Short mmCIF file of C-alpha atoms in Angstrom, two decimals:
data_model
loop_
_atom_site.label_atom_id
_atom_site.label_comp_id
_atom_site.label_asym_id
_atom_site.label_seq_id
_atom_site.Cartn_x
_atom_site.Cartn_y
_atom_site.Cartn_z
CA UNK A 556 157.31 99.15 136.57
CA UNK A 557 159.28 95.77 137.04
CA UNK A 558 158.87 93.42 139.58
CA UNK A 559 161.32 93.42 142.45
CA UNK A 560 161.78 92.04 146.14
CA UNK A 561 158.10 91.17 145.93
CA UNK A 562 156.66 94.34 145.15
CA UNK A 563 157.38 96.69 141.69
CA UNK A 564 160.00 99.26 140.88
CA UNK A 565 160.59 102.10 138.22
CA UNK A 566 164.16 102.85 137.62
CA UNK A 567 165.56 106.08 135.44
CA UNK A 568 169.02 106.59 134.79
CA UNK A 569 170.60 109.74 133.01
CA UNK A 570 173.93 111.20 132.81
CA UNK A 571 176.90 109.93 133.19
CA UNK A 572 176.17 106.10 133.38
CA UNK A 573 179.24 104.93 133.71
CA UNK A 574 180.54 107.06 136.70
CA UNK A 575 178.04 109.61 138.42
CA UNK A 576 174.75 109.10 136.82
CA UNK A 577 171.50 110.55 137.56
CA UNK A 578 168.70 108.27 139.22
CA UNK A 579 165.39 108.51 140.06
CA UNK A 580 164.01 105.03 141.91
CA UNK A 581 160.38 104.45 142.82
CA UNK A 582 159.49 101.18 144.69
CA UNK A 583 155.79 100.19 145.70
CA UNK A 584 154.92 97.77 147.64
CA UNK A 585 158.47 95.92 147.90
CA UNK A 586 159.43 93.28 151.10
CA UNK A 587 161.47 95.70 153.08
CA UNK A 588 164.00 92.59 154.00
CA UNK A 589 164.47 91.68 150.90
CA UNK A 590 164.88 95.61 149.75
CA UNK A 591 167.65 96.09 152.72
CA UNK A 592 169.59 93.01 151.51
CA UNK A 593 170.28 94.56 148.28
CA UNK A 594 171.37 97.99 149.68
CA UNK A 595 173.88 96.04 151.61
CA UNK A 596 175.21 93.54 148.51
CA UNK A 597 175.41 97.61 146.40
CA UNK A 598 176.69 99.28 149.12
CA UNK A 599 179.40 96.89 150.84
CA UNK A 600 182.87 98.47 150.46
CA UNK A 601 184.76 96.61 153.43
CA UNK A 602 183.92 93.48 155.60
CA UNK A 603 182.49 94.12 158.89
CA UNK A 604 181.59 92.45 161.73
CA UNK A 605 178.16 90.35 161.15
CA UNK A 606 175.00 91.93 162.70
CA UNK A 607 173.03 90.02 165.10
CA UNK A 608 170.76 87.50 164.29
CA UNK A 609 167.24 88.93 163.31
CA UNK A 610 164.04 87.77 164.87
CA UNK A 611 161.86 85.17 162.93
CA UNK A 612 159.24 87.09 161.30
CA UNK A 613 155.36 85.87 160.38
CA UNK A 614 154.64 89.08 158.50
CA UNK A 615 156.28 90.47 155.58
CA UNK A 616 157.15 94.47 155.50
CA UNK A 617 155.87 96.30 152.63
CA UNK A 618 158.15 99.55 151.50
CA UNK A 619 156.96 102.41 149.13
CA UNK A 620 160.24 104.76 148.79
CA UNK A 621 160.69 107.81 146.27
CA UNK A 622 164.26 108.90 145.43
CA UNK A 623 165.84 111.12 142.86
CA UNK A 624 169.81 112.07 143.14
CA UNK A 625 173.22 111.31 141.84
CA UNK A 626 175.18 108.18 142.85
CA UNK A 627 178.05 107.77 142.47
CA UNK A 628 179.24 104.18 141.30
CA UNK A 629 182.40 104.27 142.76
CA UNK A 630 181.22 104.76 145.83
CA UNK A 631 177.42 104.65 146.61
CA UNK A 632 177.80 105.90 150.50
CA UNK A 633 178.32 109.63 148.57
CA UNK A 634 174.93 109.36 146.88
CA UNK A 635 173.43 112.98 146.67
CA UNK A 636 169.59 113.36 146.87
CA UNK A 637 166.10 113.51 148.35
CA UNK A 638 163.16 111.31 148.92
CA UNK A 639 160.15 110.25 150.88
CA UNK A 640 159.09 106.53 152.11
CA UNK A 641 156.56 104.50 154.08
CA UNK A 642 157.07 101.12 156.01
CA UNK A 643 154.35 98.87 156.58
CA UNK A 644 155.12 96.70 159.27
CA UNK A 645 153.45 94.59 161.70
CA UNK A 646 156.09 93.34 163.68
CA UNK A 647 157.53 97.07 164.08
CA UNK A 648 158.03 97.67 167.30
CA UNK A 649 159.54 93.64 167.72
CA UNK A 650 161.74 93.83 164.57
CA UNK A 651 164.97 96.05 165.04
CA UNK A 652 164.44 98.20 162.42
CA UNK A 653 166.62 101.20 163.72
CA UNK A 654 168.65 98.49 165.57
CA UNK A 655 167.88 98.60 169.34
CA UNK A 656 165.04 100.60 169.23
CA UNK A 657 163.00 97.63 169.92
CA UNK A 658 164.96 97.27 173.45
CA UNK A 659 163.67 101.33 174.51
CA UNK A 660 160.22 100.86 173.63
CA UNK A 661 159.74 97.55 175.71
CA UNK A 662 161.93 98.93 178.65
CA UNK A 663 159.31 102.91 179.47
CA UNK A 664 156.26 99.81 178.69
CA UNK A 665 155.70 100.06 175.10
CA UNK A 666 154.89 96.57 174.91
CA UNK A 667 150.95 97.14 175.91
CA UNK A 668 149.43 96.39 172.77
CA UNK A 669 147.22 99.59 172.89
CA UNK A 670 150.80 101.23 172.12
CA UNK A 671 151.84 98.92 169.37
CA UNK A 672 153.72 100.88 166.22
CA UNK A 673 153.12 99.63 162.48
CA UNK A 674 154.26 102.38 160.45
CA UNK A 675 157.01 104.24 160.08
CA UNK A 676 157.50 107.35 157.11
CA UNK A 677 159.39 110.11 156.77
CA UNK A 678 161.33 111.98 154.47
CA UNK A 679 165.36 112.11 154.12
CA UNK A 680 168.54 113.60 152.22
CA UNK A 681 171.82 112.09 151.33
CA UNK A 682 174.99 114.66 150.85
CA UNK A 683 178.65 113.74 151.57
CA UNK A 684 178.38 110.36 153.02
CA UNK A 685 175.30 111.03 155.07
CA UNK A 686 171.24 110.31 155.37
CA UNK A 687 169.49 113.34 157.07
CA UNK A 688 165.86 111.97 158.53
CA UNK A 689 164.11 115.10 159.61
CA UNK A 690 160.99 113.76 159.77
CA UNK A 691 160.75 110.11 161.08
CA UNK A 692 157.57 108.64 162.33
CA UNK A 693 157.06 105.83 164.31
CA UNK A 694 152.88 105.15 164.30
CA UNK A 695 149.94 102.76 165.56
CA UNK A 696 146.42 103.11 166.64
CA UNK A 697 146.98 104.99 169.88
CA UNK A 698 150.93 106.42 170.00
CA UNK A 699 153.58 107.70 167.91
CA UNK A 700 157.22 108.12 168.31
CA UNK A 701 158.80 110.99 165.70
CA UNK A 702 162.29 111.39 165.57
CA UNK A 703 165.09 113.20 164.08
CA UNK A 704 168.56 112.15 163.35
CA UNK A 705 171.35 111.39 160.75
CA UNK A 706 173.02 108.38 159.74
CA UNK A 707 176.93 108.13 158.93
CA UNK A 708 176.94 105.82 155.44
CA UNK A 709 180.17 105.17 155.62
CA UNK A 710 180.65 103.85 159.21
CA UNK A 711 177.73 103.55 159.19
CA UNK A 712 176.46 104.72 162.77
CA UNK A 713 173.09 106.40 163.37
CA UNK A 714 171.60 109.09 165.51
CA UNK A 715 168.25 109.73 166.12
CA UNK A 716 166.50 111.70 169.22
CA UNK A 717 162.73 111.76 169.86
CA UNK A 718 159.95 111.24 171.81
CA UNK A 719 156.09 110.06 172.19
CA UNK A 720 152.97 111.43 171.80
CA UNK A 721 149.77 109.20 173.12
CA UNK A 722 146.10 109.83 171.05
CA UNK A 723 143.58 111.52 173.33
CA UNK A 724 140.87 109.65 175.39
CA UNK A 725 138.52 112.08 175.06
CA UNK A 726 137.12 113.95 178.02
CA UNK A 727 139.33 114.33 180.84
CA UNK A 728 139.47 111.35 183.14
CA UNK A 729 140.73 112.26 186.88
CA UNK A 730 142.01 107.93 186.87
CA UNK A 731 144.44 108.77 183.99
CA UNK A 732 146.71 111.07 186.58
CA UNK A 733 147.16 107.54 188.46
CA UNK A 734 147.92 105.68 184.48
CA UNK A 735 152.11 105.96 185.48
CA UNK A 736 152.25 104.07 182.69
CA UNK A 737 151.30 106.92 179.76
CA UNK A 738 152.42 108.88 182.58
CA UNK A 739 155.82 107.97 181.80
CA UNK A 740 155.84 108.10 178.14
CA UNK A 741 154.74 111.53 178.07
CA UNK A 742 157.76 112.44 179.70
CA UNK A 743 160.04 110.35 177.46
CA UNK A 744 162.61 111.03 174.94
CA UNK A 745 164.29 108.00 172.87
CA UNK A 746 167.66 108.64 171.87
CA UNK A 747 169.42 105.84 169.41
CA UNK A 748 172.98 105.94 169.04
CA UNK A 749 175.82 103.63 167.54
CA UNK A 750 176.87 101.29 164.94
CA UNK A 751 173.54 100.79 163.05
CA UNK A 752 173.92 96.83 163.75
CA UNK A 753 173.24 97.37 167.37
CA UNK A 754 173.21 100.77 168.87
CA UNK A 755 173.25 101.83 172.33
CA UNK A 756 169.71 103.20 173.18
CA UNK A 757 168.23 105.46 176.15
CA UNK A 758 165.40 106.69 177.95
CA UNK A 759 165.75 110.57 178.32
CA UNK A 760 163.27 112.46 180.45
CA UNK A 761 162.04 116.07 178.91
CA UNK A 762 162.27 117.63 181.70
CA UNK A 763 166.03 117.13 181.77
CA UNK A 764 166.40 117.62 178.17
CA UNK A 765 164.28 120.84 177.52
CA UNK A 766 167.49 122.97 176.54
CA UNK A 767 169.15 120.74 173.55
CA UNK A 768 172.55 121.12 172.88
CA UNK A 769 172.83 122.71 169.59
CA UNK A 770 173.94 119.34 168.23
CA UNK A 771 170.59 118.17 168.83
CA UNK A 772 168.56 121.44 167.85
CA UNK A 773 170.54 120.83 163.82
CA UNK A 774 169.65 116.98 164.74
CA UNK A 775 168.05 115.69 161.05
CA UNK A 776 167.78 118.57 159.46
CA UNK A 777 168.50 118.76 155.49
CA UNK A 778 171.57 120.72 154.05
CA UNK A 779 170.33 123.89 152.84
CA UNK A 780 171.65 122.55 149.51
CA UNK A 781 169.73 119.87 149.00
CA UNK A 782 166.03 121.61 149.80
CA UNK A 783 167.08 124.23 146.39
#
C-alpha cells in the first residue's frame, strides 16, 4: 500500500496499459475530498459550469472503496466494473454529498440530532457510461435512508429514490402516534434528481408511490453482465 489523499492505496494494473487496461484499486482510510478531487482532475473531458461552493468542514471524511474493472484511458466515464465502499462522515447529512440531499433531509425534520446520518456504503457497477448503486445506505444511531439509483458519467446527472427507516423504541408507546415528526418520515420517500452539482430533490409520500413505474422498479440495479 502507498500513501494517498491521507489514507493508503493498492493499485494493480494488467493488460493493455496503454489503452484499456485492467485495474483493481483498493483505498483505506483515504479523505473522501481529497479522493473526489482526483476523480474529477482523471475524469474531466469538457469544461462545465463550476459547482457551488461547499460548506466549511471541521471533520475530515474517511473512504474505504474496492474496485476491480477495465478503464478505458481514452475515456474513463466507460470504465467497466464492480466494487463496494464505506464513507465515514460526520458532517453527512450537512455536507452535499449526493448534491441536494442535504436540502430533503432538513426540509421532512431530519435535522433532530437523534436522526443524524454518518455513514454511507453500498455497493455499485460501472458499464457504458454509467454507475449502478443498488444498494446505498445512508446510516446513524437511530435512522437510515437506503436508496437506489444510477448515475449518468458522462453528463453526469444522478438518480436515486429511497426512503427511511427509524430504529425501534422498544415497547410500544401510545405518545409515539402523536411523534408527527417520525410520523412523517415513515411515510417518506427521497427522490434525487439532476446534474450531480446540484440536483433537484423531493419529498415523496409511500402511499402515493406504492405502484413504481417500472423505471423505478429497474432503479440501481446491476446489468446482468456485470454480476457473471
Amino acid at each position: 500500500f502507498s500513501v494517498l489523499a491521507a489514507g493508503r492505496a493498492h493499485l494493480e494494473l494488467a493488460g493493455d496499459l496503454l489503452r484499456t487496461p485492467k485495474v483493481r484499486l483498493e483505498l483505506r482510510d483515504c479523505d473522501f475530498a481529497k479522493v473526489g478531487a482526483l476523480a474529477g482532475k482523471l475524469g474531466q473531458a469538457k469544461p462545465t459550469d463550476p459547482a457551488p461552493t461547499p460548506p466549511a468542514r471541521t471533520s475530515i471524511a474517511r473512504l474505504d472503496l474496492r474496485f476491480s474493472g477495465i478503464v478505458n484511458l481514452e475515456d474513463p466515464t466507460q470504465l467497466r466494473g464492480r466494487g463496494d465502499f464505506l464513507l465515514n462522515d460526520p458532517e453527512l447529512k450537512k455536507v452535499r454529498v449526493l448534491g441536494g440531499l442535504s436540502s430533503a433531509l432538513a426540509s421532512i425534520g431530519v435535522d433532530a440530532t437523534s436522526y443524524e446520518l454518518r455513514t454511507a456504503q453500498g455497493t455499485f457497477g460501472c458499464l457504458g457510461g454509467k454507475a449502478y448503486f443498488p444498494d446505498l445506505v445512508l446510516a446513524g444511531k437511530d435512522a437510515q435512508l437506503r436508496l437506489a439509483g444510477e448515475v449518468d458519467l458522462t453528463g453526469p446527472t444522478l438518480n436515486f429514490l429511497g426512503d427511511f427507516s427509524l430504529a425501534s423504541r422498544g415497547s410500544f408507546n401510545p405518545l409515539e402516534l402523536l411523534n408527527l415528526n417520525r410520523l412523517l418520515i415513515a411515510l417518506t420517500k427521497v427522490r434525487v434528481k439532476g446534474p450531480l452539482s446540484n440536483p433537484s430533490t423531493t419529498a415523496l409520500p409511500k402511499l402515493k408511490d406504492i405502484v413504481k413505474s417500472k423505471e423505478d422498479s429497474d432503479l440501481g440495479k446491476m446489468p446482468p453482465i456485470l454480476l457473471e
